[in-house]
Steps between C-alpha positions, in 0.01 A plus 500: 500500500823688403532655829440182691809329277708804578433495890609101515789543286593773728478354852643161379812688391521646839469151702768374261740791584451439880545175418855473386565795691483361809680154371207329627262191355300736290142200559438701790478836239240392295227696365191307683301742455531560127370131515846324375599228714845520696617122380402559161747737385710804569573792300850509344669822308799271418647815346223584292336721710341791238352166258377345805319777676301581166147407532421109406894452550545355818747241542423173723754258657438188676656538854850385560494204740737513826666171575441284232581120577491265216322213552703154476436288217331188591701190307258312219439128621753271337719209595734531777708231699382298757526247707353192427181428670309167491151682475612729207408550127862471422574180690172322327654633151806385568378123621248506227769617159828420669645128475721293671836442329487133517158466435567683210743263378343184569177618295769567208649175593162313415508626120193708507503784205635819647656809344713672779640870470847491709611819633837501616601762746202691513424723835300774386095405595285725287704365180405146652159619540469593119676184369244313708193689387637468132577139539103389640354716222725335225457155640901381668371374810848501706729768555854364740725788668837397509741671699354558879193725458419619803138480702429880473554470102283210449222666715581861318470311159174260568333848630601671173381238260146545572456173597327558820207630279542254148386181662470316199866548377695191506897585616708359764853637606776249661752631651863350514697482836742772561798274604460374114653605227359574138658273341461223788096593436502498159652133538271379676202643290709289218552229695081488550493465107446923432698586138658815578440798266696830555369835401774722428501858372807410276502370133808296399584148438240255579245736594224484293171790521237396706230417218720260383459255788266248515377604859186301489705175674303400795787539761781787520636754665548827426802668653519864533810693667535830624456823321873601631696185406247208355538161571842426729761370355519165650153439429536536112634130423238331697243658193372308263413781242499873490269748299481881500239792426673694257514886561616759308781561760807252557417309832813632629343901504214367671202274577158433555328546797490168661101491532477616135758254343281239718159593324635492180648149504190357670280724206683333252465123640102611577456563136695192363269281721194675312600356172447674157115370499420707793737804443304533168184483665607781725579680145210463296261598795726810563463613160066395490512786776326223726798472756404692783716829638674417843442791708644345841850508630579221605 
């Protein structure tokens, strides 16, 4: 048995030494007929060459491959641009959740309730597409885009609020021409009998904290600005109240992420419509242990 170990250590270490010798591949080199197989392995001193020729020490190495391409990376399915087309999913969301502007004001015009979150100036469409998740699963039914939002926005943010797969959520987006300004819009959501409300991220004057509001009226609006620079200026006197989420920082250092500062506001009007009766309800079956674990994301 020793002998037979000796005599294929010995006669692989001569294969090897031809091998890189002869700065050849060393596959074609290969012991077959100590039994090991050619595309297995190869025998490597890699500088070692007393440790490695010792009995039970040989070294294996994968082969080294020759002309190594990587393969390209295939893109994960997502949204992308496109045209519209009259057959596609997006064109059925978007005549199915999107609105006319003037319909849109003539239903406010008839004085049905309506709670409205006005977005002035928004253009990015997955922070649409989160304000318009968060607004069917906290019960505003309207969300208006002021400022020219484009067709590739409203189709980037209608395929990012999971709409297409929540059939039973209850949300509508309007969007405002682009020739109009926001405070031309934001008249005529007044002039349709909408109070204005602006949400601002600064505390001062008449600006009260949100949970101070009564925000259970039956018709308002909600105005948001941008994160950058809020509500414009010219659109501020045409409010007819202002409230805040406090933060620990000064508005001025920064904000709220426009989605988030949208949540919270309808969260808050959500659980004044609950009443006390059925907040402590909530409560007292929370602490019996009898109020069931959510284990889905919604």
């Amino acid at each position: 048995m020793v002998m037979s170990r000796i005599t294929f250590v010995a006669a692989a270490a001569v294969c090897s030494a031809a091998a890189i010798g002869a700065h050849v591949s060393c596959a074609a080199f290969w012991p077959q007929a100590a039994g090991v197989p050619g595309w297995y392995c190869t025998f490597a001193f890699s500088g070692h060459a007393s440790q490695s020729m010792s009995l039970g020490r040989w070294a294996l190495a994968a082969p080294r491959r020759r002309n190594y391409q990587r393969t390209p990376r295939i893109p994960a399915r997502g949204w992308t641009p496109q045209q519209p087309d009259e057959g596609s999913t997006r064109t059925i969301l978007h005549r199915k959740f999107v609105r006319d502007w003037d319909s849109f004001l003539s239903q406010l015009a008839h004085g049905e309730p309506a709670c409205v979150v006005v977005l002035c100036g928004v253009q990015h469409g997955g922070n649409l597409g989160a304000i318009m998740r968060g607004c069917a699963l906290l019960g505003v039914p309207f969300v208006v885009a002021l400022g020219g939002l484009t067709r590739d926005a409203a189709d980037r943010a209608l395929w990012s609020s999971q709409l297409r797969k929540r059939r039973g959520w209850d949300v509508s987006l309007s969007i405002a021409p682009a020739y109009l300004s926001v405070a031309s819009a934001l008249e005529q959501l007044r002039a349709a009998g909408l109070p204005l409300l602006g949400v601002s991220a600064h505390r001062g004057g008449d600006t009260r904290p949100l949970w101070e509001l009564d925000l259970t009226v039956q018709r308002q609006a909600l105005v948001f600005g941008r994160e950058k620079d809020g509500i414009p200026q010219e659109a501020l006197g045409l409010l007819d109240g202002t409230t805040t989420v406090p933060m620990d920082v000064a508005g001025s250092e920064g904000s709220l992420n426009l989605s988030h500062a949208v949540s919270l506001v309808a969260y808050e009007r959500r659980r004044q419509l609950l009443g006390p009766g059925e907040s402590r309800g909530f409560r007292n079956r929370r602490l019996a242990g009898r109020l069931p674990r959510l284990h889905r994301c919604l």
